[in-house]
Structure formats: C-alpha cells, structure tokens
mmCIF file of C-alpha atoms and ligand atoms in Angstrom:
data_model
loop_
_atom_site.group_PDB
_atom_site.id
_atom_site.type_symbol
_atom_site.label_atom_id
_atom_site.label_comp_id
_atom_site.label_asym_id
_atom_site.label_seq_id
_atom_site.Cartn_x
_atom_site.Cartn_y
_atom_site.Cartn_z
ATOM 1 C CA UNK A 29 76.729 -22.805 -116.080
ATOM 2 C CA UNK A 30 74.007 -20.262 -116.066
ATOM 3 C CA UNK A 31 71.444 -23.263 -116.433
ATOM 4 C CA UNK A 32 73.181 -25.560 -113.711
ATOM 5 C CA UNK A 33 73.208 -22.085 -111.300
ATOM 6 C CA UNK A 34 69.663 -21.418 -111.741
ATOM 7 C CA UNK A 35 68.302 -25.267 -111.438
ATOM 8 C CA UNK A 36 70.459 -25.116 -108.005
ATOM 9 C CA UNK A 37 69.206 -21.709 -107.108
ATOM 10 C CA UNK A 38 65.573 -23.066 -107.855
ATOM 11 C CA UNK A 39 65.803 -26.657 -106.152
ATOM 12 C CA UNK A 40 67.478 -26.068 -103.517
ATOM 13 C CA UNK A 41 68.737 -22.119 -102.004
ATOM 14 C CA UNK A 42 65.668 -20.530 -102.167
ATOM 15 C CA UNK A 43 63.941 -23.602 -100.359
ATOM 16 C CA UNK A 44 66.948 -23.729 -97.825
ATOM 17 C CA UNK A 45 66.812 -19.776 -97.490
ATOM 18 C CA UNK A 46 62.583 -19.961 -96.971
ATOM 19 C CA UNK A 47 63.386 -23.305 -93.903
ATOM 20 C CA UNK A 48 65.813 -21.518 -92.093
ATOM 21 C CA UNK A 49 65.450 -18.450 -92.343
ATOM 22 C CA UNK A 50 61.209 -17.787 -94.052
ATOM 23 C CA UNK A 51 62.420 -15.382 -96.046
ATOM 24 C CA UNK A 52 63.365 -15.422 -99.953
ATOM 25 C CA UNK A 53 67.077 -15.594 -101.615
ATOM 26 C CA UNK A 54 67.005 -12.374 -103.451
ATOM 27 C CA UNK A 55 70.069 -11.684 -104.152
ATOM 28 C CA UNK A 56 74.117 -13.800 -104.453
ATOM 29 C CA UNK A 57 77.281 -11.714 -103.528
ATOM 30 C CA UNK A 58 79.482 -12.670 -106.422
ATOM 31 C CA UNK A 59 83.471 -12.317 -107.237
ATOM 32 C CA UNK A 60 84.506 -13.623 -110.601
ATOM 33 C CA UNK A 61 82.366 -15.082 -112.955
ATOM 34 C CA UNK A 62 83.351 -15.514 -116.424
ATOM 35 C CA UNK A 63 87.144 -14.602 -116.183
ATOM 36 C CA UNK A 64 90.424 -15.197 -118.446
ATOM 37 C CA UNK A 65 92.954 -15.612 -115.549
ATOM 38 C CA UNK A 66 94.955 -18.949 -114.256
ATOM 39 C CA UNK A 67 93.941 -21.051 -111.053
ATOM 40 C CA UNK A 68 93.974 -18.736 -108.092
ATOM 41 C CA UNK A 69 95.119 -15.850 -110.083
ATOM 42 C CA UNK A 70 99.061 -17.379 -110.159
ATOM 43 C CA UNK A 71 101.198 -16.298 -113.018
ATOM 44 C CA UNK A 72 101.953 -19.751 -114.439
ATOM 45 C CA UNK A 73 100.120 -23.007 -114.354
ATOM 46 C CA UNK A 74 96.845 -24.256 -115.082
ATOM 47 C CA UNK A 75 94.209 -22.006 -116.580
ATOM 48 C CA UNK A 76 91.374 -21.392 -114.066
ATOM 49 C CA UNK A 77 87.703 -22.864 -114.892
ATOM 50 C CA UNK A 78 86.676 -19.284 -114.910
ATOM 51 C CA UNK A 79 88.452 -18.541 -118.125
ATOM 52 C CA UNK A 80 85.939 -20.566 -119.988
ATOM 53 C CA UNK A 81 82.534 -19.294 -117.882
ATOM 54 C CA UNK A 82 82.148 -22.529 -116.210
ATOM 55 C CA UNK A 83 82.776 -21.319 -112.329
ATOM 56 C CA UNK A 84 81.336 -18.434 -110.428
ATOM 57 C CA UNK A 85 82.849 -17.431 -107.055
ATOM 58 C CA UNK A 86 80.167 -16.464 -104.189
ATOM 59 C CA UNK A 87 80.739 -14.232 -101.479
ATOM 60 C CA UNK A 88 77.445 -13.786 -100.121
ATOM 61 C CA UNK A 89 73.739 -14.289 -99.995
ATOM 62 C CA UNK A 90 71.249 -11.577 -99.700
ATOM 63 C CA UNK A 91 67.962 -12.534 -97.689
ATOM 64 C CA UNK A 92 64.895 -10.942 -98.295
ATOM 65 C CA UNK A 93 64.750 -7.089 -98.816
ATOM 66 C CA UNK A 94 66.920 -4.638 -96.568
ATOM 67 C CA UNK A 95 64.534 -2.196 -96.598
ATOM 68 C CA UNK A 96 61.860 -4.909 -94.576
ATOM 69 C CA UNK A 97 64.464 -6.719 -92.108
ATOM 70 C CA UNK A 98 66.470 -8.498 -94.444
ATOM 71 C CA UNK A 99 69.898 -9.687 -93.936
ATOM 72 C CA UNK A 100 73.135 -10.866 -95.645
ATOM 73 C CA UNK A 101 74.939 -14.429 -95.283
ATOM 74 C CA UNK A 102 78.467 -13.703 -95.525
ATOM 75 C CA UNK A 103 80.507 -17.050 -96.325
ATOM 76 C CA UNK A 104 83.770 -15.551 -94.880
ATOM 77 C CA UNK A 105 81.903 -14.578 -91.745
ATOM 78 C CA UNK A 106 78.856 -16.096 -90.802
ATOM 79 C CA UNK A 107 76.245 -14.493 -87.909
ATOM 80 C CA UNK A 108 75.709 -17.082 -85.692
ATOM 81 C CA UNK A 109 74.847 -20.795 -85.556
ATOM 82 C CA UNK A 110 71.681 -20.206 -88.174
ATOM 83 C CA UNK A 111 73.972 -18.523 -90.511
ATOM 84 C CA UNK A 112 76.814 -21.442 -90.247
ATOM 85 C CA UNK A 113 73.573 -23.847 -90.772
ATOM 86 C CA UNK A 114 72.619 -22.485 -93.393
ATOM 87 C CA UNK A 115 76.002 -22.352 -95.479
ATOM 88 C CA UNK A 116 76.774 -26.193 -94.571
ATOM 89 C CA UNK A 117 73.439 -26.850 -95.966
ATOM 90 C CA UNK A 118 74.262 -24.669 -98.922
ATOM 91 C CA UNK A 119 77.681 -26.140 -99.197
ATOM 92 C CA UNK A 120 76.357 -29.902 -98.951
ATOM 93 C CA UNK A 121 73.642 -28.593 -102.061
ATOM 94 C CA UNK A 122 76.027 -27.261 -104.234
ATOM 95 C CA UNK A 123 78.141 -30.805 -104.227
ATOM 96 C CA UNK A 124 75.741 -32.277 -105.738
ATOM 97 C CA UNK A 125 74.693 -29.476 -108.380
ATOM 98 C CA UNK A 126 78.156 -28.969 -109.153
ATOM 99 C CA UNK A 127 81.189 -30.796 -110.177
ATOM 100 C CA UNK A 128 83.309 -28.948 -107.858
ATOM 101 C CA UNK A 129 83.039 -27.162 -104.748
ATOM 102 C CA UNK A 130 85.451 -25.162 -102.887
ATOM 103 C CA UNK A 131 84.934 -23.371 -99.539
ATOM 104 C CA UNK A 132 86.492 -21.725 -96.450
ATOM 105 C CA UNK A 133 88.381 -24.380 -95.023
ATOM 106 C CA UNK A 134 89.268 -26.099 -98.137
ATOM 107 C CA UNK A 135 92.475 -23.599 -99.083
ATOM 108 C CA UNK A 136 93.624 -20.204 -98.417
ATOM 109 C CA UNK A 137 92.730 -18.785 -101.382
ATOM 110 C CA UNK A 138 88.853 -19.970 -101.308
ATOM 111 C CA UNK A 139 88.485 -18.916 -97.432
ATOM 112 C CA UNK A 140 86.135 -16.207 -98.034
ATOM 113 C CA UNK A 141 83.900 -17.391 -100.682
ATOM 114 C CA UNK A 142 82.460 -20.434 -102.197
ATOM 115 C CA UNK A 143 83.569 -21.864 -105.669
ATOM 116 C CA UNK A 144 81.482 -23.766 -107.714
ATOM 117 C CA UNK A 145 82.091 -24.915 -110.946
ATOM 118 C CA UNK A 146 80.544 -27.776 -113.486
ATOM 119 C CA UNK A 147 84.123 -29.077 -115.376
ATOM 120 C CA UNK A 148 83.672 -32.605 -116.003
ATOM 121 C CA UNK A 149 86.570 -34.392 -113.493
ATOM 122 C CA UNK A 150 88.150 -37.288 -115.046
ATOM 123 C CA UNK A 151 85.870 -39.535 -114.510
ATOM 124 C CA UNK A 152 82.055 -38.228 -115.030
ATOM 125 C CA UNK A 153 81.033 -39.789 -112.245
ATOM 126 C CA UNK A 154 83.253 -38.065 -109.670
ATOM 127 C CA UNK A 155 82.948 -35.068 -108.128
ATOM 128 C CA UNK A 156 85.117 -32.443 -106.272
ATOM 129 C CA UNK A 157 83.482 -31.311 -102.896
ATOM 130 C CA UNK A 158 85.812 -29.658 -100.346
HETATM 131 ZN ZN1 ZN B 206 86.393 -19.534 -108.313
#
C-alpha cells in the first residue's frame, strides 16, 4: 500500500497539484490507515480493507507551505471551481492507481473523504471507482 501510495503520489498528485495550482503537495489529511475495524465501522459484517493496511482514508490535501500562501483542499468541502478541478482530477488518478475508490457522492459514509484501497476485486482486471 505504502508503495502503490507513493508511485500515485509521485506520478500523478504532485504533478496535478504543480498544473493547477504551481505549488507542491506537501502534505495528505488522513483518517484511518492501517485499522482492525469492519466496513464502515458496523458491528457485524465484512471486515474492512483497513484491518489488513491495504486502504487509507484522505480527508485533505495540504498545498505548499502555510507560512508562504499555501492552502488546504478539503474533499468534504472544496473552495471553488479550481479546488472541485482538482479533486475530480485526483479522483479520476486514483482509479487507476488503486483497485478501489470511494468518494463524496459514492455513499454516506465516504462523503467527506476519499477511500482508496489496492484489494484485488474478483477479477484482477476490474476495478472499483465510485
Ligand atoms: Zn476507508
């Protein structure tokens, strides 16, 4: 997971982040990360990709450094038309770094931050991206 983050983080955010915005990705806004807990923290069912370190949950990315203008993408609420840009162009990245993708808009419990994870789906091929 760590590799598949970084590769994604090198290939394609901090490109996205310097194009839209010309300023560097220096910092994610993260929830869970490597967490023993079911899907969407329910009592019963499923056990959550977390649970085995293979998801990370983002909230937000930091832009440059505060002290010198910078500025925070929240997913739950972005700043304008650049900001929503930039997270559909983020979004639309991570489906293909990731096997699965989940985002405000997808469910209730992933409207204010964006899941990725890399479990294999059924078939290798296919991919999750919502
Ligand atoms: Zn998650």
């Amino acid at each position: 997971m760590a590799r598949a983050v970084s590769l994604w983080l090198d290939t394609s955010l901090q490109p996205l982040a310097r194009g839209v915005f010309e300023r560097e990705l220096t910092a994610l806004r993260v929830g869970g990360g490597h967490e023993c807990r079911r899907r969407n923290r329910q009592t019963q069912g499923s056990m959550s990709e977390h649970a085995t370190g293979q998801a990370l949950d983002i909230f937000a990315f930091q832009l440059g450094e505060e002290k010198q203008g910078g500025l925070e993408v929240s997913v739950e609420r972005p700043n304008g038309l650049e900001h929503t840009r930039f997270l559909e162009a983020v979004r639309q990245s991570a489906c293909g770094a990731f096997m699965t993708v989940l985002g405000p808009g997808s469910d209730a419990a992933h409207a204010n931050h964006l899941h990725v994870d890399i479990q294999q789906r059924r078939a290798a091929s296919s991919r999750f991206c919502q």
